[in-house]
Tab-separated table of C-alpha atoms in Angstrom:
chain	number	residue	atom	x	y	z
A	1225	UNK	CA	-153.327	146.806	-33.635
A	1226	UNK	CA	-153.444	150.134	-31.867
A	1227	UNK	CA	-150.518	149.511	-29.533
A	1228	UNK	CA	-147.806	146.938	-28.925
A	1229	UNK	CA	-145.516	146.770	-25.913
A	1230	UNK	CA	-142.273	144.828	-26.252
A	1231	UNK	CA	-140.874	144.163	-22.806
A	1232	UNK	CA	-138.119	141.788	-21.782
A	1233	UNK	CA	-139.664	141.846	-18.323
A	1234	UNK	CA	-143.464	141.459	-18.272
A	1235	UNK	CA	-145.480	140.262	-15.280
A	1236	UNK	CA	-148.063	137.703	-16.401
A	1237	UNK	CA	-149.609	134.555	-14.916
A	1238	UNK	CA	-146.443	132.777	-16.119
A	1239	UNK	CA	-144.292	135.003	-13.915
A	1240	UNK	CA	-141.747	137.521	-15.166
A	1241	UNK	CA	-141.257	136.769	-18.866
A	1242	UNK	CA	-140.273	138.462	-22.133
A	1243	UNK	CA	-143.401	139.250	-24.124
A	1244	UNK	CA	-144.933	141.333	-26.873
A	1245	UNK	CA	-148.369	142.524	-25.771
A	1246	UNK	CA	-150.838	143.720	-28.386
A	1247	UNK	CA	-153.800	146.032	-27.822
A	1248	UNK	CA	-156.871	146.753	-29.913
A	1249	UNK	CA	-159.873	148.871	-28.897
A	1250	UNK	CA	-158.675	149.119	-25.315
A	1251	UNK	CA	-158.287	145.377	-24.707
A	1252	UNK	CA	-155.333	143.007	-24.717
A	1253	UNK	CA	-155.668	140.865	-27.845
A	1254	UNK	CA	-152.204	139.277	-28.146
A	1255	UNK	CA	-149.512	138.049	-25.772
A	1256	UNK	CA	-146.664	136.588	-27.798
A	1257	UNK	CA	-142.921	135.901	-27.560
A	1258	UNK	CA	-141.093	139.194	-27.650
A	1259	UNK	CA	-139.734	138.598	-31.149
A	1260	UNK	CA	-143.218	137.971	-32.641
A	1261	UNK	CA	-144.161	140.217	-35.558
A	1262	UNK	CA	-147.065	142.297	-34.315
A	1263	UNK	CA	-147.932	145.391	-36.333
A	1264	UNK	CA	-149.376	148.407	-34.563
A	1265	UNK	CA	-149.844	152.149	-34.919
A	1266	UNK	CA	-147.701	152.624	-31.808
A	1267	UNK	CA	-144.905	150.368	-30.565
A	1268	UNK	CA	-143.368	150.891	-27.134
A	1269	UNK	CA	-140.106	149.040	-26.510
A	1270	UNK	CA	-138.920	148.830	-22.918
A	1271	UNK	CA	-135.300	148.450	-21.886
A	1272	UNK	CA	-133.939	145.890	-19.463
A	1273	UNK	CA	-134.341	148.341	-16.594
A	1274	UNK	CA	-138.148	148.584	-16.934
A	1275	UNK	CA	-140.894	146.087	-16.152
A	1276	UNK	CA	-144.380	145.999	-17.681
A	1277	UNK	CA	-146.927	145.508	-14.889
A	1278	UNK	CA	-150.699	145.396	-15.039
A	1279	UNK	CA	-152.261	148.614	-13.810
A	1280	UNK	CA	-152.720	148.439	-10.050
A	1281	UNK	CA	-156.145	148.342	-8.389
A	1282	UNK	CA	-156.650	150.326	-5.169
A	1283	UNK	CA	-159.939	149.465	-3.500
A	1284	UNK	CA	-159.538	151.799	-0.501
A	1285	UNK	CA	-159.380	155.491	-1.411
A	1286	UNK	CA	-161.036	158.482	0.260
A	1287	UNK	CA	-161.558	161.056	-2.492
A	1288	UNK	CA	-163.680	163.322	-0.218
A	1289	UNK	CA	-165.570	164.822	-3.157
A	1290	UNK	CA	-168.087	166.478	-3.024
A	1291	UNK	CA	-168.268	168.331	0.267
A	1292	UNK	CA	-164.624	168.193	1.357
A	1293	UNK	CA	-162.967	168.751	-1.994
A	1294	UNK	CA	-160.340	170.957	-0.345
A	1295	UNK	CA	-159.059	167.713	1.232
A	1296	UNK	CA	-158.601	165.963	-2.135
A	1297	UNK	CA	-161.044	165.704	-5.095
A	1298	UNK	CA	-161.479	163.449	-8.123
A	1299	UNK	CA	-159.053	165.339	-10.371
A	1300	UNK	CA	-156.139	165.366	-7.946
A	1301	UNK	CA	-156.787	161.884	-6.541
A	1302	UNK	CA	-156.877	160.231	-9.945
A	1303	UNK	CA	-153.829	162.155	-11.176
A	1304	UNK	CA	-151.962	160.889	-8.117
A	1305	UNK	CA	-153.220	157.348	-8.691
A	1306	UNK	CA	-152.017	157.376	-12.297
A	1307	UNK	CA	-148.630	158.748	-11.267
A	1308	UNK	CA	-148.372	155.790	-8.888
A	1309	UNK	CA	-149.183	153.144	-11.517
A	1310	UNK	CA	-152.791	152.714	-10.369
A	1311	UNK	CA	-155.430	152.502	-13.096
A	1312	UNK	CA	-158.515	151.684	-10.994
A	1313	UNK	CA	-159.667	153.017	-7.631
A	1314	UNK	CA	-162.804	152.485	-5.551
A	1315	UNK	CA	-163.949	155.500	-3.590
A	1316	UNK	CA	-165.015	155.158	0.032
A	1317	UNK	CA	-168.529	156.302	1.013
A	1318	UNK	CA	-167.527	158.726	3.764
A	1319	UNK	CA	-165.670	162.007	4.187
A	1320	UNK	CA	-167.661	163.296	1.234
A	1321	UNK	CA	-170.855	165.236	1.872
A	1322	UNK	CA	-173.302	163.677	1.396
A	1323	UNK	CA	-171.923	160.243	2.300
A	1324	UNK	CA	-172.841	157.463	-0.135
A	1325	UNK	CA	-175.562	155.888	1.989
A	1326	UNK	CA	-178.481	156.101	-0.446
A	1327	UNK	CA	-179.088	156.080	-4.176
A	1328	UNK	CA	-179.486	159.852	-4.391
A	1329	UNK	CA	-176.094	160.410	-2.751
A	1330	UNK	CA	-174.500	157.943	-5.180
A	1331	UNK	CA	-175.972	159.928	-8.060
A	1332	UNK	CA	-174.480	163.130	-6.610
A	1333	UNK	CA	-171.114	161.409	-6.311
A	1334	UNK	CA	-171.196	160.189	-9.910
A	1335	UNK	CA	-172.205	163.622	-11.250
A	1336	UNK	CA	-169.362	165.187	-9.295
A	1337	UNK	CA	-166.810	162.732	-10.723
A	1338	UNK	CA	-168.042	162.812	-14.331
A	1339	UNK	CA	-165.387	164.159	-16.686
A	1340	UNK	CA	-162.777	164.608	-13.931
A	1341	UNK	CA	-161.234	161.141	-13.570
A	1342	UNK	CA	-157.875	160.166	-15.050
A	1343	UNK	CA	-158.272	156.502	-14.024
A	1344	UNK	CA	-161.307	154.248	-13.727
A	1345	UNK	CA	-163.347	154.833	-10.576
A	1346	UNK	CA	-165.906	152.678	-8.776
A	1347	UNK	CA	-167.812	153.366	-5.575
A	1348	UNK	CA	-168.523	151.694	-2.247
A	1349	UNK	CA	-171.842	152.157	-0.517
A	1350	UNK	CA	-172.170	152.776	3.209
A	1351	UNK	CA	-174.084	151.117	6.051
A	1352	UNK	CA	-175.252	153.444	8.802
A	1353	UNK	CA	-178.053	153.102	11.353
A	1354	UNK	CA	-181.412	153.465	9.637
A	1355	UNK	CA	-180.455	152.984	5.970
A	1356	UNK	CA	-181.288	149.268	5.608
A	1357	UNK	CA	-183.989	150.124	3.070
A	1358	UNK	CA	-181.375	151.772	0.829
A	1359	UNK	CA	-178.917	148.881	0.593
A	1360	UNK	CA	-180.578	146.874	-2.163
A	1361	UNK	CA	-181.066	150.013	-4.243
A	1362	UNK	CA	-177.392	150.918	-3.916
A	1363	UNK	CA	-176.441	147.342	-4.797
A	1364	UNK	CA	-178.628	147.440	-7.916
A	1365	UNK	CA	-177.103	150.807	-8.828
A	1366	UNK	CA	-173.682	149.155	-9.003
A	1367	UNK	CA	-171.735	149.829	-5.811
A	1368	UNK	CA	-169.024	147.242	-5.169
A	1369	UNK	CA	-170.034	146.532	-1.576
A	1370	UNK	CA	-170.852	148.243	1.707
A	1371	UNK	CA	-168.658	149.802	4.365
A	1372	UNK	CA	-169.447	150.164	8.048
A	1373	UNK	CA	-167.711	151.242	11.236
A	1374	UNK	CA	-167.877	149.641	14.678
A	1375	UNK	CA	-166.863	152.885	16.408
A	1376	UNK	CA	-167.072	156.597	15.620
A	1377	UNK	CA	-165.980	157.089	12.025
A	1378	UNK	CA	-164.372	160.475	12.579
A	1379	UNK	CA	-167.223	162.335	10.835
A	1380	UNK	CA	-170.652	162.727	12.378
A	1381	UNK	CA	-172.584	162.235	9.130
A	1382	UNK	CA	-171.429	158.584	8.916
A	1383	UNK	CA	-172.404	157.033	12.297
A	1384	UNK	CA	-171.229	153.577	13.379
A	1385	UNK	CA	-173.184	150.376	13.923
A	1386	UNK	CA	-173.992	148.619	17.168
A	1387	UNK	CA	-173.440	144.818	17.222
A	1388	UNK	CA	-177.114	144.025	16.580
A	1389	UNK	CA	-177.182	146.479	13.673
A	1390	UNK	CA	-174.073	144.867	12.186
A	1391	UNK	CA	-175.709	141.432	12.358
A	1392	UNK	CA	-178.906	142.705	10.754
A	1393	UNK	CA	-177.008	144.441	7.959
A	1394	UNK	CA	-174.744	141.478	7.216
A	1395	UNK	CA	-177.703	139.107	7.153
A	1396	UNK	CA	-179.544	141.442	4.792
A	1397	UNK	CA	-176.556	141.818	2.451
A	1398	UNK	CA	-175.916	138.069	2.464
A	1399	UNK	CA	-179.378	137.653	0.955
A	1400	UNK	CA	-178.223	139.192	-2.315
A	1401	UNK	CA	-174.542	138.272	-2.181
A	1402	UNK	CA	-173.152	141.714	-1.364
A	1403	UNK	CA	-169.765	142.231	0.285
A	1404	UNK	CA	-169.544	143.875	3.724
A	1405	UNK	CA	-166.294	145.724	4.461
A	1406	UNK	CA	-165.596	146.675	8.066
A	1407	UNK	CA	-163.481	149.180	9.956
A	1408	UNK	CA	-162.905	146.819	12.852
A	1409	UNK	CA	-162.042	148.490	16.145
A	1410	UNK	CA	-164.175	147.860	19.210
A	1411	UNK	CA	-165.938	150.983	20.477
A	1412	UNK	CA	-166.059	149.926	24.138
A	1413	UNK	CA	-162.394	148.925	24.201
A	1414	UNK	CA	-161.425	152.321	22.779
A	1415	UNK	CA	-163.643	154.090	25.316
A	1416	UNK	CA	-161.805	152.354	28.166
A	1417	UNK	CA	-158.307	152.945	26.750
A	1418	UNK	CA	-156.262	156.006	27.762
A	1419	UNK	CA	-157.375	159.105	25.890
A	1420	UNK	CA	-155.302	160.329	22.970
A	1421	UNK	CA	-153.589	163.607	23.799
A	1422	UNK	CA	-150.328	165.447	23.467
A	1423	UNK	CA	-147.248	165.125	21.306
A	1424	UNK	CA	-145.997	161.646	22.251
A	1425	UNK	CA	-146.809	158.978	19.703
A	1426	UNK	CA	-146.695	156.241	22.329
A	1427	UNK	CA	-149.630	157.913	24.116
A	1428	UNK	CA	-151.652	157.911	20.913
A	1429	UNK	CA	-150.722	154.265	20.317
A	1430	UNK	CA	-151.980	153.354	23.785
A	1431	UNK	CA	-155.310	154.976	22.941
A	1432	UNK	CA	-155.891	152.512	20.059
A	1433	UNK	CA	-154.725	149.163	21.523
A	1434	UNK	CA	-154.384	145.958	19.542
A	1435	UNK	CA	-157.091	144.467	21.713
A	1436	UNK	CA	-159.650	146.854	20.230
A	1437	UNK	CA	-158.890	145.500	16.768
A	1438	UNK	CA	-158.790	141.906	17.929
A	1439	UNK	CA	-162.147	142.106	19.718
A	1440	UNK	CA	-163.846	143.734	16.757
A	1441	UNK	CA	-162.450	141.222	14.275
A	1442	UNK	CA	-163.610	138.349	16.491
A	1443	UNK	CA	-167.082	139.886	16.519
A	1444	UNK	CA	-167.088	140.252	12.727
A	1445	UNK	CA	-165.975	136.646	12.300
A	1446	UNK	CA	-168.753	135.289	14.492
A	1447	UNK	CA	-171.354	137.498	12.786
A	1448	UNK	CA	-170.181	136.287	9.384
A	1449	UNK	CA	-170.323	132.701	10.630
A	1450	UNK	CA	-173.977	133.163	11.716
A	1451	UNK	CA	-175.141	135.044	8.642
A	1452	UNK	CA	-172.965	133.358	5.976
A	1453	UNK	CA	-172.100	136.829	4.719
A	1454	UNK	CA	-169.005	137.705	2.721
A	1455	UNK	CA	-166.905	140.045	4.832
A	1456	UNK	CA	-163.660	141.936	4.387
A	1457	UNK	CA	-161.499	143.418	7.149
A	1458	UNK	CA	-160.128	146.823	6.253
A	1459	UNK	CA	-156.606	148.138	6.980
A	1460	UNK	CA	-155.413	145.407	9.361
A	1461	UNK	CA	-152.777	146.749	11.714
A	1462	UNK	CA	-152.781	144.159	14.547
A	1463	UNK	CA	-150.900	140.999	13.626
A	1464	UNK	CA	-152.504	139.349	16.685
A	1465	UNK	CA	-155.690	138.870	14.655
A	1466	UNK	CA	-154.106	136.723	11.941
A	1467	UNK	CA	-154.434	133.317	13.699
A	1468	UNK	CA	-158.177	133.743	14.264
A	1469	UNK	CA	-158.693	134.924	10.684
A	1470	UNK	CA	-156.928	131.823	9.396
A	1471	UNK	CA	-158.916	129.616	11.781
A	1472	UNK	CA	-162.169	131.172	10.585
A	1473	UNK	CA	-161.270	130.468	6.974
A	1474	UNK	CA	-160.568	126.832	7.784
A	1475	UNK	CA	-164.075	126.723	9.268
A	1476	UNK	CA	-165.542	128.052	6.032
A	1477	UNK	CA	-166.119	131.673	7.061
A	1478	UNK	CA	-165.904	133.821	3.942
A	1479	UNK	CA	-163.467	136.451	5.175
A	1480	UNK	CA	-160.716	138.401	3.434
A	1481	UNK	CA	-158.327	141.002	4.831
A	1482	UNK	CA	-156.184	143.858	3.597
A	1483	UNK	CA	-153.305	145.831	5.014
A	1484	UNK	CA	-151.700	149.071	3.877
A	1485	UNK	CA	-148.247	150.294	2.807
A	1486	UNK	CA	-147.822	152.419	5.952
A	1487	UNK	CA	-148.241	149.400	8.239
A	1488	UNK	CA	-145.646	147.550	6.159
A	1489	UNK	CA	-143.218	150.490	5.979
A	1490	UNK	CA	-143.175	152.429	9.255
A	1491	UNK	CA	-142.772	151.448	12.894
A	1492	UNK	CA	-144.017	153.096	16.074
A	1493	UNK	CA	-140.472	153.308	17.404
A	1494	UNK	CA	-139.398	155.708	14.643
A	1495	UNK	CA	-142.312	158.181	14.909
A	1496	UNK	CA	-141.179	161.353	16.637
A	1497	UNK	CA	-143.042	163.661	18.963
A	1498	UNK	CA	-145.613	165.816	17.178
A	1499	UNK	CA	-145.254	163.941	13.862
A	1500	UNK	CA	-149.005	163.868	13.248
A	1501	UNK	CA	-148.551	163.061	9.550
A	1502	UNK	CA	-148.213	159.474	10.824
A	1503	UNK	CA	-151.535	159.477	12.676
A	1504	UNK	CA	-154.050	156.968	11.346
A	1505	UNK	CA	-156.623	154.603	12.809
A	1506	UNK	CA	-155.898	151.831	13.507
A	1507	UNK	CA	-152.372	153.049	14.233
A	1508	UNK	CA	-148.928	152.153	12.960
A	1509	UNK	CA	-147.584	149.654	15.504
A	1510	UNK	CA	-144.219	148.310	16.630
A	1511	UNK	CA	-141.449	146.829	14.489
A	1512	UNK	CA	-142.145	143.252	15.618
A	1513	UNK	CA	-145.780	143.667	14.625
A	1514	UNK	CA	-144.726	144.931	11.172
A	1515	UNK	CA	-142.664	141.813	10.564
A	1516	UNK	CA	-145.603	139.596	11.499
A	1517	UNK	CA	-147.782	141.490	9.012
A	1518	UNK	CA	-145.173	140.787	6.349
A	1519	UNK	CA	-145.239	137.120	7.324
A	1520	UNK	CA	-149.043	137.134	7.027
A	1521	UNK	CA	-148.797	138.685	3.587
A	1522	UNK	CA	-146.183	136.139	2.540
A	1523	UNK	CA	-148.204	133.105	3.612
A	1524	UNK	CA	-151.531	134.374	2.276
A	1525	UNK	CA	-153.246	135.173	5.555
A	1526	UNK	CA	-153.451	138.782	4.308
A	1527	UNK	CA	-154.993	138.973	0.858
A	1528	UNK	CA	-154.008	142.351	-0.503
A	1529	UNK	CA	-152.351	145.729	0.016
A	1530	UNK	CA	-154.273	148.961	-0.641
A	1531	UNK	CA	-153.584	152.550	0.295
A	1532	UNK	CA	-156.366	153.729	2.631
A	1533	UNK	CA	-155.476	157.140	1.198
A	1534	UNK	CA	-157.157	159.425	3.734
A	1535	UNK	CA	-155.943	162.975	3.120
A	1536	UNK	CA	-156.817	166.260	4.736
A	1537	UNK	CA	-155.675	169.848	4.636
A	1538	UNK	CA	-152.342	170.658	6.227
A	1539	UNK	CA	-154.117	172.671	8.923
A	1540	UNK	CA	-156.140	169.675	10.114
A	1541	UNK	CA	-152.937	167.794	10.899
A	1542	UNK	CA	-152.273	170.444	13.585
A	1543	UNK	CA	-148.536	170.701	13.122
A	1544	UNK	CA	-148.797	173.985	15.047
A	1545	UNK	CA	-149.331	172.092	18.303
A	1546	UNK	CA	-148.360	168.523	17.321
A	1547	UNK	CA	-151.210	167.037	19.332
A	1548	UNK	CA	-152.131	163.492	18.253
A	1549	UNK	CA	-155.416	163.780	20.108
A	1550	UNK	CA	-156.817	166.573	17.944
A	1551	UNK	CA	-155.046	166.071	14.577
A	1552	UNK	CA	-156.958	164.460	11.728
A	1553	UNK	CA	-156.160	160.758	11.445
A	1554	UNK	CA	-155.271	159.568	7.984
A	1555	UNK	CA	-152.235	158.783	5.815
A	1556	UNK	CA	-151.891	160.444	2.432
A	1557	UNK	CA	-150.063	158.025	0.145
A	1558	UNK	CA	-152.037	157.216	-3.007
A	1559	UNK	CA	-149.179	158.027	-5.379
A	1560	UNK	CA	-146.559	156.189	-3.322
A	1561	UNK	CA	-147.981	152.752	-2.570
A	1562	UNK	CA	-146.097	150.804	-5.246
A	1563	UNK	CA	-142.572	152.075	-4.465
A	1564	UNK	CA	-143.276	151.969	-0.718
A	1565	UNK	CA	-144.288	148.307	-0.843
A	1566	UNK	CA	-141.559	147.381	-3.335
A	1567	UNK	CA	-138.876	149.035	-1.167
A	1568	UNK	CA	-139.800	146.801	1.753
A	1569	UNK	CA	-140.695	143.706	-0.264
A	1570	UNK	CA	-137.382	143.429	-2.083
A	1571	UNK	CA	-135.534	143.584	1.249
A	1572	UNK	CA	-137.459	140.479	2.329
A	1573	UNK	CA	-136.815	138.460	-0.826
A	1574	UNK	CA	-140.122	139.099	-2.581
A	1575	UNK	CA	-140.451	139.724	-6.316
A	1576	UNK	CA	-142.588	141.967	-8.473
A	1577	UNK	CA	-144.765	138.924	-9.159
A	1578	UNK	CA	-145.668	138.994	-5.467
A	1579	UNK	CA	-146.305	142.738	-5.464
A	1580	UNK	CA	-148.594	142.476	-8.495
A	1581	UNK	CA	-150.531	139.694	-6.779
A	1582	UNK	CA	-151.028	141.838	-3.661
A	1583	UNK	CA	-151.728	145.173	-5.370
A	1584	UNK	CA	-153.444	144.279	-8.655
A	1585	UNK	CA	-154.714	140.711	-8.930
A	1586	UNK	CA	-156.220	140.222	-5.477
A	1587	UNK	CA	-157.825	143.662	-5.069
A	1588	UNK	CA	-159.515	143.165	-8.448
A	1589	UNK	CA	-160.694	139.702	-7.431
A	1590	UNK	CA	-161.967	141.022	-4.091
A	1591	UNK	CA	-164.521	143.244	-5.812
A	1592	UNK	CA	-165.289	140.908	-8.713
A	1593	UNK	CA	-163.525	142.785	-11.489
A	1594	UNK	CA	-163.104	140.396	-14.404
A	1595	UNK	CA	-161.007	142.598	-16.701
A	1596	UNK	CA	-158.605	144.276	-14.278
A	1597	UNK	CA	-155.444	143.291	-12.449
A	1598	UNK	CA	-153.796	140.984	-15.004
A	1599	UNK	CA	-151.914	141.153	-18.261
A	1600	UNK	CA	-154.049	138.528	-19.967
A	1601	UNK	CA	-156.073	138.095	-23.144
A	1602	UNK	CA	-159.373	139.946	-23.063
A	1603	UNK	CA	-158.396	142.137	-20.126
A	1604	UNK	CA	-158.378	145.924	-20.217
A	1605	UNK	CA	-155.109	147.267	-21.579
A	1606	UNK	CA	-154.148	148.874	-18.267
A	1607	UNK	CA	-150.381	148.997	-17.740
A	1608	UNK	CA	-147.741	150.435	-15.457
A	1609	UNK	CA	-144.166	150.805	-16.679
A	1610	UNK	CA	-142.010	150.467	-13.575
A	1611	UNK	CA	-138.259	150.894	-13.100
A	1612	UNK	CA	-137.623	148.787	-9.974
A	1613	UNK	CA	-133.950	149.662	-9.522
A	1614	UNK	CA	-134.326	153.418	-9.873
A	1615	UNK	CA	-134.587	155.341	-6.607
A	1616	UNK	CA	-135.933	158.705	-5.475
A	1617	UNK	CA	-136.525	160.727	-2.332
A	1618	UNK	CA	-140.147	161.687	-1.683
A	1619	UNK	CA	-140.898	165.405	-1.929
A	1620	UNK	CA	-144.452	166.069	-0.768
A	1621	UNK	CA	-144.584	169.294	-2.778
A	1622	UNK	CA	-144.074	167.382	-6.022
A	1623	UNK	CA	-146.842	164.839	-5.509
A	1624	UNK	CA	-150.189	165.165	-7.259
A	1625	UNK	CA	-152.149	164.968	-3.992
A	1626	UNK	CA	-154.042	168.206	-3.337
A	1627	UNK	CA	-152.274	168.836	-0.010
A	1628	UNK	CA	-148.500	168.457	0.438
A	1629	UNK	CA	-148.470	166.341	3.579
A	1630	UNK	CA	-147.435	162.687	3.828
A	1631	UNK	CA	-145.361	160.617	6.269
A	1632	UNK	CA	-143.223	159.546	3.314
A	1633	UNK	CA	-141.808	163.056	2.829
A	1634	UNK	CA	-138.006	162.877	2.771
A	1635	UNK	CA	-137.986	159.086	2.654
A	1636	UNK	CA	-135.874	157.304	-0.001
A	1637	UNK	CA	-137.862	154.742	-1.981
A	1638	UNK	CA	-136.938	152.189	-4.622
A	1639	UNK	CA	-138.876	152.010	-7.870
A	1640	UNK	CA	-140.102	154.728	-10.225
A	1641	UNK	CA	-143.299	154.686	-12.274
A	1642	UNK	CA	-142.307	155.842	-15.752
A	1643	UNK	CA	-145.742	155.714	-17.338
A	1644	UNK	CA	-149.295	154.480	-16.911
A	1645	UNK	CA	-151.743	153.388	-19.628
A	1646	UNK	CA	-155.506	153.067	-19.294
A	1647	UNK	CA	-157.250	150.906	-21.911
A	1648	UNK	CA	-154.331	151.434	-24.264
A	1649	UNK	CA	-153.981	155.215	-23.836
A	1650	UNK	CA	-151.131	156.776	-21.921
A	1651	UNK	CA	-152.343	158.910	-19.029
A	1652	UNK	CA	-150.742	162.318	-19.483
A	1653	UNK	CA	-152.944	164.404	-17.200
A	1654	UNK	CA	-153.982	166.644	-20.092
A	1655	UNK	CA	-157.388	165.074	-20.695
A	1656	UNK	CA	-159.256	162.809	-18.279
A	1657	UNK	CA	-160.400	159.601	-19.970
A	1658	UNK	CA	-161.201	157.414	-16.987
A	1659	UNK	CA	-164.598	155.759	-16.698
A	1660	UNK	CA	-167.029	155.473	-13.814
A	1661	UNK	CA	-167.452	151.773	-13.098
A	1662	UNK	CA	-170.380	149.790	-11.794
A	1663	UNK	CA	-170.174	146.345	-10.278
A	1664	UNK	CA	-170.232	143.704	-13.014
A	1665	UNK	CA	-169.034	146.026	-15.772
A	1666	UNK	CA	-165.300	145.893	-15.038
């Protein structure tokens, strides 16, 4: 074999167990008791303080390349992902220029990424008014699904859909089994909320009320019910929506939902005046809401946890004036998702088996990846070596993100990623060997 891991703590479908894991030609070919005699060119033996996890899968990443590469870029984003134990990301169709709303733009995106990726990278397509004739072509070209907004996206080149346009698009995509993923906040509700302005976080929070999320999710549910489309709710922040999501599932609506580490880690009460590094949409809400999101994750109402890494330059966060109304909205956290979630999860009695389910298995299943997210025979040899009891304090300057701004700066976290392997090769950052994925090939 090319590589064997011997780990007293390995996360598999059997739970946390002692195993020897053998790799040949980039795939897992043996999972045996730890004492089994497996010969290999390279043997990695882990101590009791380290756990062998499958590489994580992050299906919600804004790489912003090409067009806004100064915000992030494929090289820095995938270095950060690897440093965080992530071996597969899917890039969002907006914040790059051009946005991925037609086949030509997808080709530009792939050419831009070629030779620069340290982890495997797939792509979402986008739904905007007027591009219905491009959706099947993007689907055939291998995007993993289609993203849309129900209110202004934050960038003018990716306009949002009206309710009738959403219904038309979902009906169209249902015809060939494509997944629709939705930024669900209601445009009219936001328009009638107080405007976002000034340094006080509570004023920004009032400008993005829970009701805007709840209304939009209700609309998505009923549209999915009518069209029989598969639909996924992005970055859930309002716990109020969980009962109707569960009710819809009982009725047979094919709906899944994600949340993000920042909604599970931070609370509105702790965000200080002018701290625009915390600004994101939908917003970080109150402590009671956070606990209900954790309950939803625990009981399966929430399917998975992904980053929604949405970086920008330091200047766009407007720390000079601290105004939440004009600062760019997005949390930069790609490298930190695993320790951020683990820090909170362990306090609530969860195990690494749970974290792997939320951050590897279910994201891979969401997008139909058949060889990612598990340590199992035939799967890609993607691994994260994680020290769950080691701690560190986040220093934004030492992260691999292009811009040193994150709400986690100065925050103590539990769990350190000691190494990441992609198809049996350790990711060192010296030579990119990630692949560009198409739907059905992973």
